[in-house]
mmCIF file of N, CA and C in Angstrom:
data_model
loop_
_atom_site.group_PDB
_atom_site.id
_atom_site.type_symbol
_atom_site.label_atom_id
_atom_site.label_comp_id
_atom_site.label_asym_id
_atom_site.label_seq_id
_atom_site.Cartn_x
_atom_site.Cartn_y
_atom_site.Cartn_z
ATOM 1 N N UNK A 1 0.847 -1.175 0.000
ATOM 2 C CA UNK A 1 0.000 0.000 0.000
ATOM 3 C C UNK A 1 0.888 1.233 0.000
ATOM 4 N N UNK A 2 0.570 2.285 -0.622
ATOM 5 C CA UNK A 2 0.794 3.459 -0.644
ATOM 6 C C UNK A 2 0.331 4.687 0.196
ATOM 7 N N UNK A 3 0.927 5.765 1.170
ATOM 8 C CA UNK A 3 -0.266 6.668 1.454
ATOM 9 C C UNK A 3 0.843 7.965 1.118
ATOM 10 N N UNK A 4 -0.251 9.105 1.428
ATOM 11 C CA UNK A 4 0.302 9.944 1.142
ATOM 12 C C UNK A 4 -0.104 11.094 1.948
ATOM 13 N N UNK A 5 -0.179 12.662 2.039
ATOM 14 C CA UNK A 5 -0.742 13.744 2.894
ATOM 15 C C UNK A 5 0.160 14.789 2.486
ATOM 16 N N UNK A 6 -0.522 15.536 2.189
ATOM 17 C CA UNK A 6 -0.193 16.903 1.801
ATOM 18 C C UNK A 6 -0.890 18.360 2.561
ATOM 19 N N UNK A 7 -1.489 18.368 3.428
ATOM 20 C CA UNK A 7 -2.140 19.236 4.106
ATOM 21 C C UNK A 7 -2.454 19.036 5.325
ATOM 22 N N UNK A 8 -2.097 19.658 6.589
ATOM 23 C CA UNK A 8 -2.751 20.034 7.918
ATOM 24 C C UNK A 8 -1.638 18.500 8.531
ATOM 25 N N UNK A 9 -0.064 18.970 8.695
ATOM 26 C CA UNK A 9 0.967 18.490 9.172
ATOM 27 C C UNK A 9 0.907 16.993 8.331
ATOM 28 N N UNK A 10 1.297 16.595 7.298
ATOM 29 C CA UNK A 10 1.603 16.024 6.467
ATOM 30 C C UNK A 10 1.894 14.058 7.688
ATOM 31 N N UNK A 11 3.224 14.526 7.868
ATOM 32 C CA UNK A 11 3.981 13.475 8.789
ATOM 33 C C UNK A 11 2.711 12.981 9.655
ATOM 34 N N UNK A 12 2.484 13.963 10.353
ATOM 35 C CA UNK A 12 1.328 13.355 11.310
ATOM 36 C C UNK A 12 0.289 12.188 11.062
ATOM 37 N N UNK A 13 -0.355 13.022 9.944
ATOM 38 C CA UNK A 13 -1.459 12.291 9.244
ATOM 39 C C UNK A 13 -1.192 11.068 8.706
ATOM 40 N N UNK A 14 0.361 10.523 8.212
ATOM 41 C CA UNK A 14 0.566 9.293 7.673
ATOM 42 C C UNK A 14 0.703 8.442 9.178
ATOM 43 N N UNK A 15 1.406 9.433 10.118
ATOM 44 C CA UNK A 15 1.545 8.575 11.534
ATOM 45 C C UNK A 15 0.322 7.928 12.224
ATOM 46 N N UNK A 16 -0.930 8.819 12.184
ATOM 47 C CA UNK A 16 -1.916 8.689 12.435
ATOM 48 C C UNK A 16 -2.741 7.140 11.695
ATOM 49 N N UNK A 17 -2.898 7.451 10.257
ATOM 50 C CA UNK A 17 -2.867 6.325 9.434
ATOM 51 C C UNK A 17 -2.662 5.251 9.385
ATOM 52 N N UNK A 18 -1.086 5.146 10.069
ATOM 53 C CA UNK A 18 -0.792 3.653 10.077
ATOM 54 C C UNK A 18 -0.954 2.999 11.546
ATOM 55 N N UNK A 19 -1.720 3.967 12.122
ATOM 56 C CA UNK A 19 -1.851 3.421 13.307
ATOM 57 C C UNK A 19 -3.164 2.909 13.414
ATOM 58 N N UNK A 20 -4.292 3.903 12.834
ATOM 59 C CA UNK A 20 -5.714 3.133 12.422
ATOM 60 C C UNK A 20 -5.667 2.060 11.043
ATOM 61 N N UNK A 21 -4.576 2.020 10.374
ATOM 62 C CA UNK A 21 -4.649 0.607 9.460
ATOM 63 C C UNK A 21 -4.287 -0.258 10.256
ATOM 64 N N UNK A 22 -3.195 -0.628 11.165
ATOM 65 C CA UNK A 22 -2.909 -1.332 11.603
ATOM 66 C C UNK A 22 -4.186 -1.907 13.146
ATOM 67 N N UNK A 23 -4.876 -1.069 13.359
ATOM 68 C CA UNK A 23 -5.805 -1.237 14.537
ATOM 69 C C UNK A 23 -6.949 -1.805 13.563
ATOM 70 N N UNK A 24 -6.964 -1.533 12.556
ATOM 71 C CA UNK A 24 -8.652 -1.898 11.718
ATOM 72 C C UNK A 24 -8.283 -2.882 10.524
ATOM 73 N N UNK A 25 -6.912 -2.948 10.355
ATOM 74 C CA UNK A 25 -7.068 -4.022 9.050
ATOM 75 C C UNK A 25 -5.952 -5.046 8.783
ATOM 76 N N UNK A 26 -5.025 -5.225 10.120
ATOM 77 C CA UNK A 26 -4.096 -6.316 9.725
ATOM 78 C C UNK A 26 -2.800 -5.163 10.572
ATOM 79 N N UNK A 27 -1.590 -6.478 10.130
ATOM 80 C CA UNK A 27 -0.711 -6.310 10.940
ATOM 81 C C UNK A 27 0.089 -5.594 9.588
ATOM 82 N N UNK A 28 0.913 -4.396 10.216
ATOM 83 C CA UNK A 28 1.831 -3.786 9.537
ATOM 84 C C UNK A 28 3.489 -4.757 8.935
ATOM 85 N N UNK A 29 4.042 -5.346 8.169
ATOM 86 C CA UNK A 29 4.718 -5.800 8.249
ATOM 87 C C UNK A 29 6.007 -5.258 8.214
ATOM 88 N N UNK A 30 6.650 -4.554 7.077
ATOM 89 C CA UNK A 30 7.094 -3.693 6.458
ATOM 90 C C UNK A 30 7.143 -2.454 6.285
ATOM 91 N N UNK A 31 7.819 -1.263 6.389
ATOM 92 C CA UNK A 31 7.722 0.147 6.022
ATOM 93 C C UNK A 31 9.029 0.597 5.556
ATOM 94 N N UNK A 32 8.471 1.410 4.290
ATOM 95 C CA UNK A 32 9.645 2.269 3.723
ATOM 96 C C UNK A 32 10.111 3.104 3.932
ATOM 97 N N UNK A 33 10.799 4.038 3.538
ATOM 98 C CA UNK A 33 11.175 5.294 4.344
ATOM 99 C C UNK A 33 10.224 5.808 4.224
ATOM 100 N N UNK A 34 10.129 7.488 4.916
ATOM 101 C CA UNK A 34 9.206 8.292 4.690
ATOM 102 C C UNK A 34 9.747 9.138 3.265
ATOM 103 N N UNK A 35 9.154 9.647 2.761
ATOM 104 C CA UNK A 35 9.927 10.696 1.644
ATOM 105 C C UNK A 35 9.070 11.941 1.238
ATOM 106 N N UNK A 36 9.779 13.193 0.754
ATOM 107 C CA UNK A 36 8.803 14.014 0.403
ATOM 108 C C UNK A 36 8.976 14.168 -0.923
ATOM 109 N N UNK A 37 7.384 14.317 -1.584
ATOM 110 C CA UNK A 37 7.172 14.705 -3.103
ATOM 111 C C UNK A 37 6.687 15.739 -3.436
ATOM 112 N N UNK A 38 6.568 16.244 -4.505
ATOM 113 C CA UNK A 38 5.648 17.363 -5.439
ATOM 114 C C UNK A 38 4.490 16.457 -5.236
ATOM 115 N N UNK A 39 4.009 17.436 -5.856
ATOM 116 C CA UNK A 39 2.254 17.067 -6.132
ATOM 117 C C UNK A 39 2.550 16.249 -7.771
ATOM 118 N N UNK A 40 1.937 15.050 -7.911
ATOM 119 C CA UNK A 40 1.995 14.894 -9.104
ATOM 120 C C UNK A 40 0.258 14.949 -10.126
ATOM 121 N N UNK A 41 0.198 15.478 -11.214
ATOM 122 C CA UNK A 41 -0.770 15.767 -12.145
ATOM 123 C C UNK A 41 -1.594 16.613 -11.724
ATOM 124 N N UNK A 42 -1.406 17.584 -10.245
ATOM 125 C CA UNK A 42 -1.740 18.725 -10.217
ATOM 126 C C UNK A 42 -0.859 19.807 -9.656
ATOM 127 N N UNK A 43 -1.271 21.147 -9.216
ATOM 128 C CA UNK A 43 -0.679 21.753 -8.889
ATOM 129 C C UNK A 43 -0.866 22.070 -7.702
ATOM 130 N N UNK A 44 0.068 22.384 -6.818
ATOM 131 C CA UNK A 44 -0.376 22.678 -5.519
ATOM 132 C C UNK A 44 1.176 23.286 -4.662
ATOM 133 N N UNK A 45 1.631 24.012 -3.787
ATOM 134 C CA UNK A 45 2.325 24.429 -3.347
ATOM 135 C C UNK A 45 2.599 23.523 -1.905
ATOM 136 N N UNK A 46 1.553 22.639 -1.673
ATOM 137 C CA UNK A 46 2.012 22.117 -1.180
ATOM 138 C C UNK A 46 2.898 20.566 -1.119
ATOM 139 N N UNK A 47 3.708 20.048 -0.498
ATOM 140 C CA UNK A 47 4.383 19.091 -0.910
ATOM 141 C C UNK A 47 3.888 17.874 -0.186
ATOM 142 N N UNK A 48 4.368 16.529 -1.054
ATOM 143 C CA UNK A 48 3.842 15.420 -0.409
ATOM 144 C C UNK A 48 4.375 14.072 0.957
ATOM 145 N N UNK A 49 3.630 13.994 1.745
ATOM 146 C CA UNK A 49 4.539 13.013 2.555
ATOM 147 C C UNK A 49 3.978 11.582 2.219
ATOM 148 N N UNK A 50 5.467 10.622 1.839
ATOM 149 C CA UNK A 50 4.582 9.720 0.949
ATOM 150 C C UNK A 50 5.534 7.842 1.966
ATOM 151 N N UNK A 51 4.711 7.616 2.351
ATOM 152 C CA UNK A 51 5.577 5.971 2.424
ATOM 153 C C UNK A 51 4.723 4.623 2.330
ATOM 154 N N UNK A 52 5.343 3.588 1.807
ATOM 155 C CA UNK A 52 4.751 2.419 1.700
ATOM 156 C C UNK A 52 4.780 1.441 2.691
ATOM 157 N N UNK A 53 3.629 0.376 2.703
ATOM 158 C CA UNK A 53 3.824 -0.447 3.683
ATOM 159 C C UNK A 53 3.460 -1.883 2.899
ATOM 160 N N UNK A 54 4.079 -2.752 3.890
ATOM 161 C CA UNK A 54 3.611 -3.928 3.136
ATOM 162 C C UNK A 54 2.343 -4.450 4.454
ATOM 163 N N UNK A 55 1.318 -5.029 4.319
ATOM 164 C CA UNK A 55 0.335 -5.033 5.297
ATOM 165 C C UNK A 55 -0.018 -6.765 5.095
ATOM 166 N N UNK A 56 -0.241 -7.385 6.704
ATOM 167 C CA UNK A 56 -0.697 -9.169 6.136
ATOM 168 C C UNK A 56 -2.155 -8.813 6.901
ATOM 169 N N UNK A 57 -3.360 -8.477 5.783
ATOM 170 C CA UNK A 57 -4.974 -8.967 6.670
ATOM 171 C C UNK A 57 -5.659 -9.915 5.761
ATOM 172 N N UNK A 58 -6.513 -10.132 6.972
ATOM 173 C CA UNK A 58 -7.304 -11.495 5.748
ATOM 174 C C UNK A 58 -8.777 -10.865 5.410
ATOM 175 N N UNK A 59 -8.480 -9.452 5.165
ATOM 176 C CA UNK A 59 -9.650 -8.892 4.150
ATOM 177 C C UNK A 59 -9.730 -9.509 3.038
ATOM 178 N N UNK A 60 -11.008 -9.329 2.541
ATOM 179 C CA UNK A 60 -10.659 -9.163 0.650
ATOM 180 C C UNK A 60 -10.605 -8.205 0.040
ATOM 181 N N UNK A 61 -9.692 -7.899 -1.242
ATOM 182 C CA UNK A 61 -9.284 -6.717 -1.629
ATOM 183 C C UNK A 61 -10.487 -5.312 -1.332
ATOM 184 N N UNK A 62 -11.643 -5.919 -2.152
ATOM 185 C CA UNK A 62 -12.874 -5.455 -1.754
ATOM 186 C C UNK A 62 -13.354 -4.184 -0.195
ATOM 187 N N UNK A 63 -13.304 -5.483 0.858
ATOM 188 C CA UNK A 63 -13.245 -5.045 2.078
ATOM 189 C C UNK A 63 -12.424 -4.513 2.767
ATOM 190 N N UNK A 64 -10.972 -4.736 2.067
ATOM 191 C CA UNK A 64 -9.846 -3.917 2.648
ATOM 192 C C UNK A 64 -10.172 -2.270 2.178
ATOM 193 N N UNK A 65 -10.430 -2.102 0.760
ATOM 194 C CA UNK A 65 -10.576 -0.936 0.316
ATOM 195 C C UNK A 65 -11.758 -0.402 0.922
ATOM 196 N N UNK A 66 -13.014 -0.807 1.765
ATOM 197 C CA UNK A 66 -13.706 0.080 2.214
ATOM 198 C C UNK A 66 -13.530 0.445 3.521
ATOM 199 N N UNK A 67 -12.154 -0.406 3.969
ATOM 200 C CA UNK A 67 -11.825 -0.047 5.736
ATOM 201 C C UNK A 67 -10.847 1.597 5.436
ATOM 202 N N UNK A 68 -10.464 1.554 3.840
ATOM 203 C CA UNK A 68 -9.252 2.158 3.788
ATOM 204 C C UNK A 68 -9.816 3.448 3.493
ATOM 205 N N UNK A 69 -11.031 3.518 3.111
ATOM 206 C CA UNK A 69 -11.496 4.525 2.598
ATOM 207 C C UNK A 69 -12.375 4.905 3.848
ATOM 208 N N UNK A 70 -12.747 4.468 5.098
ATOM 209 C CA UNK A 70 -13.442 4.890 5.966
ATOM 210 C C UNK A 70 -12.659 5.620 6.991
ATOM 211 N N UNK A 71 -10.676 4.851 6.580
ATOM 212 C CA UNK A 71 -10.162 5.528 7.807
ATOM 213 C C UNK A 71 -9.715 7.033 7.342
ATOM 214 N N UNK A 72 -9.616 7.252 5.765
ATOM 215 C CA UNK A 72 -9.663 8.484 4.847
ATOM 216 C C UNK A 72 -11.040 9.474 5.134
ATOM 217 N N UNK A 73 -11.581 9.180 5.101
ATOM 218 C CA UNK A 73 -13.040 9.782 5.669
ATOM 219 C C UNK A 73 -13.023 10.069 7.131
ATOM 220 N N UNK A 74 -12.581 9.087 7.881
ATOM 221 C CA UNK A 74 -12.449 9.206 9.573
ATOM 222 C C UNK A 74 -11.556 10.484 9.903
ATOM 223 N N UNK A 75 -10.451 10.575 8.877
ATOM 224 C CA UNK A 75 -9.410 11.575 8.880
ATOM 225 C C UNK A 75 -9.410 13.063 8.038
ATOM 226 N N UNK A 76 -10.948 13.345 7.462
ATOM 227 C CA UNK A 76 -11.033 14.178 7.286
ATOM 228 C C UNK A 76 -11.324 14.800 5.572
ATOM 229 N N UNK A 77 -10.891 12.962 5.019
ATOM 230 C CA UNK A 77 -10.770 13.689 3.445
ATOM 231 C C UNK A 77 -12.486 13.185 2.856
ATOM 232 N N UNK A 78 -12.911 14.554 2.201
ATOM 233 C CA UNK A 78 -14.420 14.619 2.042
ATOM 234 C C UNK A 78 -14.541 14.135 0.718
ATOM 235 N N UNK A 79 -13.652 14.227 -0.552
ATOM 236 C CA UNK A 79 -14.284 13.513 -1.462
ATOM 237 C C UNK A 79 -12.636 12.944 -1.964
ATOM 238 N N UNK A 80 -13.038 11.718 -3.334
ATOM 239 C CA UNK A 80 -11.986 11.001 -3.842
ATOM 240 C C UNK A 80 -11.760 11.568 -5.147
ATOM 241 N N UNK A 81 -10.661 11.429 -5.253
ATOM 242 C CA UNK A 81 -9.840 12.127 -6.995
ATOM 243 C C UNK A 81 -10.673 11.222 -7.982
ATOM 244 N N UNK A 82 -10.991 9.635 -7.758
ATOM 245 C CA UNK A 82 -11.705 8.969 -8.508
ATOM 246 C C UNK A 82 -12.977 9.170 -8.733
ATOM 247 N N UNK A 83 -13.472 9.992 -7.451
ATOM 248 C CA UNK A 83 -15.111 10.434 -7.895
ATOM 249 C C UNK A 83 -14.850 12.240 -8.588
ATOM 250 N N UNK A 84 -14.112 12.521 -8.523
ATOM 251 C CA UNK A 84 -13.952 14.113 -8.651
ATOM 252 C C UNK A 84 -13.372 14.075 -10.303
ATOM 253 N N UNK A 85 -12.637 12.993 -10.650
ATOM 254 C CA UNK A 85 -11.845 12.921 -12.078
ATOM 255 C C UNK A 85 -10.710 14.547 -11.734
ATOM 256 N N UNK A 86 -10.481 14.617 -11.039
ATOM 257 C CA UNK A 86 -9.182 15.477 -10.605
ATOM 258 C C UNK A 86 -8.864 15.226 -9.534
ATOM 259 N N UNK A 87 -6.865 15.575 -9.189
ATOM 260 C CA UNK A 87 -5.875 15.546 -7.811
ATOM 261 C C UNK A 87 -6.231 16.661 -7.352
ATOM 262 N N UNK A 88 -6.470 16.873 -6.043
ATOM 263 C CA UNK A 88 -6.557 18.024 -5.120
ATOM 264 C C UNK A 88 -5.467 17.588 -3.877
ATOM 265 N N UNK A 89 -5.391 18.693 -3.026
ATOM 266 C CA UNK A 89 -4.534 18.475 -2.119
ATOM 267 C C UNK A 89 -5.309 17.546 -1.051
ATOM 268 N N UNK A 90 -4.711 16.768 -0.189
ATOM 269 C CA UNK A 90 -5.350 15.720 0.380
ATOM 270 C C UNK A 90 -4.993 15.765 2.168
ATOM 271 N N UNK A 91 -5.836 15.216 2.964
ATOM 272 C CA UNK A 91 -5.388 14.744 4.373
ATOM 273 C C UNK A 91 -4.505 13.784 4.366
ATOM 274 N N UNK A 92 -4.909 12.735 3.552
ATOM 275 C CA UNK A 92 -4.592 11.787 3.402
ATOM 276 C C UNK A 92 -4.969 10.719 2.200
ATOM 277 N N UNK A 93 -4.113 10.199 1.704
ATOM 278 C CA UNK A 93 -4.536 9.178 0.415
ATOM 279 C C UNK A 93 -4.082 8.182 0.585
ATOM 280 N N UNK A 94 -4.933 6.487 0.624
ATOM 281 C CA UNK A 94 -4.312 5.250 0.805
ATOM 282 C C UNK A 94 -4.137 4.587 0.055
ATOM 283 N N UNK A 95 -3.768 4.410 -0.849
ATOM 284 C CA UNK A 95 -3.836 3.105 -2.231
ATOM 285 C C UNK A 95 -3.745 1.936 -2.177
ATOM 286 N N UNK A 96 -4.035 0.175 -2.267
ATOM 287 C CA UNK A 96 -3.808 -0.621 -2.596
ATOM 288 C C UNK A 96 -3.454 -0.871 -3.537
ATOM 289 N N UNK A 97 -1.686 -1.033 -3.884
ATOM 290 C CA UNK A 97 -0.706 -1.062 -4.686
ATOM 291 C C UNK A 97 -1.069 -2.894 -5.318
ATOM 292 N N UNK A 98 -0.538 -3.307 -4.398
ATOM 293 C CA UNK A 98 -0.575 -4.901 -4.842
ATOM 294 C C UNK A 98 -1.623 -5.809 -4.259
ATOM 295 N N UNK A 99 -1.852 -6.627 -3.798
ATOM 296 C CA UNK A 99 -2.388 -7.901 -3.526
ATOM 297 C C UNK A 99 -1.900 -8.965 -3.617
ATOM 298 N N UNK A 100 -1.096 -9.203 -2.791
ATOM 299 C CA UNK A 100 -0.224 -11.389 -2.750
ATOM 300 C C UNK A 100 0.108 -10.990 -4.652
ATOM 301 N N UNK A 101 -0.466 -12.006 -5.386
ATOM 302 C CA UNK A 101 -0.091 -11.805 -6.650
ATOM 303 C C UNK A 101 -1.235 -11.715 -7.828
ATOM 304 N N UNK A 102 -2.229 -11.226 -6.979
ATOM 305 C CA UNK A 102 -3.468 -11.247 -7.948
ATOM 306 C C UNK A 102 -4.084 -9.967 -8.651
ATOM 307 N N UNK A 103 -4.323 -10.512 -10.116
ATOM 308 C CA UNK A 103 -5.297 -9.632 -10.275
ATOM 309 C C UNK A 103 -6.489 -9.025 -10.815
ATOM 310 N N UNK A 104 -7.103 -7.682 -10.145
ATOM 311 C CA UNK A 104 -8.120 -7.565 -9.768
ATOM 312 C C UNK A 104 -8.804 -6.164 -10.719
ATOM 313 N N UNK A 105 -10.161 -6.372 -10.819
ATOM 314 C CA UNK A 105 -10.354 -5.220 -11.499
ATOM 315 C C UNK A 105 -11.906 -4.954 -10.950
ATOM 316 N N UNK A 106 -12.174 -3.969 -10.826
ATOM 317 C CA UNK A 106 -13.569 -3.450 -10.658
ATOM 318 C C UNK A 106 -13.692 -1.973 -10.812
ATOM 319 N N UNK A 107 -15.013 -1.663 -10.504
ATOM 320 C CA UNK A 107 -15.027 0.490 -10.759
ATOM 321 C C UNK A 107 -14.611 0.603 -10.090
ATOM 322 N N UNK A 108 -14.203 0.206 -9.087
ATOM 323 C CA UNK A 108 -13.554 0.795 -7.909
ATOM 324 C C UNK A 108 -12.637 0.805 -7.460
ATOM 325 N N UNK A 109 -11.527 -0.748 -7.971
ATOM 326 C CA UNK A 109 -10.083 -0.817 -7.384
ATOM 327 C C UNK A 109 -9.792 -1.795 -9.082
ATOM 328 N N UNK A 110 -8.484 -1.504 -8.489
ATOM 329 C CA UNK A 110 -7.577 -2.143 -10.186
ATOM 330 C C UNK A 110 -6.508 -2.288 -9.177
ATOM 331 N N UNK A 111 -6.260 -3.952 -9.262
ATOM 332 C CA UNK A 111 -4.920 -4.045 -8.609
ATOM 333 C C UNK A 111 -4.263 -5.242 -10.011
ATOM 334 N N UNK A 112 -2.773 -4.608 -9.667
ATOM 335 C CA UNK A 112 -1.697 -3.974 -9.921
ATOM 336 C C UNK A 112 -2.497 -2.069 -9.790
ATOM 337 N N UNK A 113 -1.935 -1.409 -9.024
ATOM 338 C CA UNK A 113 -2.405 0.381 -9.470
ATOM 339 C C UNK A 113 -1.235 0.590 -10.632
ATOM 340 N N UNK A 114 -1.937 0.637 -11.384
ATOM 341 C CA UNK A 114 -0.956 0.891 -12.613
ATOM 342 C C UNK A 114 -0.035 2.167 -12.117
ATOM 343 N N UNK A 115 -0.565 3.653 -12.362
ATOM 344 C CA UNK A 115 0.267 4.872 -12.097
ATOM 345 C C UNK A 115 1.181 4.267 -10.881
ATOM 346 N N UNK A 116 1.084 3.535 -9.949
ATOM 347 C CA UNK A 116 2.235 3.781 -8.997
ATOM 348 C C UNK A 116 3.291 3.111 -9.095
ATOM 349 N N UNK A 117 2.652 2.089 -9.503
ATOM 350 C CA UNK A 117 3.699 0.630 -10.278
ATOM 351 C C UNK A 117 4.526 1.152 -11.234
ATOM 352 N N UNK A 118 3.803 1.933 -12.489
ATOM 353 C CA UNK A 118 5.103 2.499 -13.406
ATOM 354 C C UNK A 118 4.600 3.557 -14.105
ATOM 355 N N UNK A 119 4.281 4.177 -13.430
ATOM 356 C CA UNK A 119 4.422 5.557 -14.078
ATOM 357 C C UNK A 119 4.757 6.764 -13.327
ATOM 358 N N UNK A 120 5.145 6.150 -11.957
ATOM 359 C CA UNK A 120 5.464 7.280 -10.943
ATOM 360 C C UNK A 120 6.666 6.164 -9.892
ATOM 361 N N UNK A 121 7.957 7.017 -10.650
ATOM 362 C CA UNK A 121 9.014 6.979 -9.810
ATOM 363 C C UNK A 121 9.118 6.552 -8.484
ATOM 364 N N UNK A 122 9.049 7.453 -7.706
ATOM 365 C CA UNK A 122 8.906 7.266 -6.259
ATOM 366 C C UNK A 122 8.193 6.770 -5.742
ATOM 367 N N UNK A 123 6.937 6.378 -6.546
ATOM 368 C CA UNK A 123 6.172 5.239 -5.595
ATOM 369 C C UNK A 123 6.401 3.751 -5.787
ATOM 370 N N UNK A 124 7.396 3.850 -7.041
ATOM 371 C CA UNK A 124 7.753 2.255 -7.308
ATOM 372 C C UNK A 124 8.658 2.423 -6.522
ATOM 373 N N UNK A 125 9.856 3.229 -6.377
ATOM 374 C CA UNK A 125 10.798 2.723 -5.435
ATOM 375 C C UNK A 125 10.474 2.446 -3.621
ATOM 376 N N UNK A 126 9.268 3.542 -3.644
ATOM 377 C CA UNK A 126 9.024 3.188 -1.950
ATOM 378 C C UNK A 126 8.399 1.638 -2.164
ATOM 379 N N UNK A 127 7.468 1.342 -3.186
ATOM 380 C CA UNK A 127 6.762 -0.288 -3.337
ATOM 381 C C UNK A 127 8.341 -1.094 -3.218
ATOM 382 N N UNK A 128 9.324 -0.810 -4.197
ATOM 383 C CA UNK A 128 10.334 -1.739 -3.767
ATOM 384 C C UNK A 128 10.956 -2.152 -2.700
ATOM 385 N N UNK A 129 11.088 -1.080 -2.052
ATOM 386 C CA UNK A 129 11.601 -1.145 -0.319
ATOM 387 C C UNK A 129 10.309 -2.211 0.510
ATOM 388 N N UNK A 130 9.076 -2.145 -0.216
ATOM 389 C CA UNK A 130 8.563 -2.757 0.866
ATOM 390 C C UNK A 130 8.188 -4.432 0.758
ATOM 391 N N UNK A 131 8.359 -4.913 -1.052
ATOM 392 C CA UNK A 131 8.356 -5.949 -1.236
ATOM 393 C C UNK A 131 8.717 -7.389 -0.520
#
């Protein structure tokens, strides 16, 4: 998984994060560094705090993504770039990068996430650290 935060203490909000993923959806296994980014495909002055984790729950992709999106909501972020069709600056953003080795497609999640896998630098290398 991927997260990210760009607004209202950046660091915090990922700290915060992995403390309600890990309380609501499995055990943390893995973590990458922390790192900071630009905003990518929009603009924004503010910058990004971005790290990966590798996570073991026995959700299904499905149910993992609606714990992930409730603790995004719990934390403040009111709508999704996927319902908006635009990046805005965020509290927080969680992605499900991979899944064991499967994959998955629906309106709602696509695993492999293509953009992070290869089309964005730094999130393949934080995914590598956490492999």
């Amino acid at each position: 998984m991927l997260l990210g935060s760009n607004i209202n203490n950046p660091e915090k909000n990922i700290e915060i994060a992995l403390e309600k993923i890990e309380n609501q959806t499995g055990s943390i296994l893995t973590k990458s560094k922390l790192i900071l980014t630009k905003p990518v495909e929009f603009e924004s002055y503010n910058n990004f705090c971005n790290i990966a984790i590798k996570l073991k729950t026995q959700f299904s992709p499905i149910k993992l993504l609606s714990e992930l999106k409730a603790i995004e909501k719990n934390m403040g972020r009111t709508s999704d770039s996927a319902d908006l069709g635009v990046y805005q600056d965020r509290v927080i953003d969680i992605d499900i990068i991979l899944y064991n080795n499967i994959k998955f497609s629906s309106k709602r999640l696509i695993i492999p996430h293509q953009k992070n896998l290869y089309e964005r630098d730094f999130a393949r290398e934080l995914i590598n650290e956490v492999k």
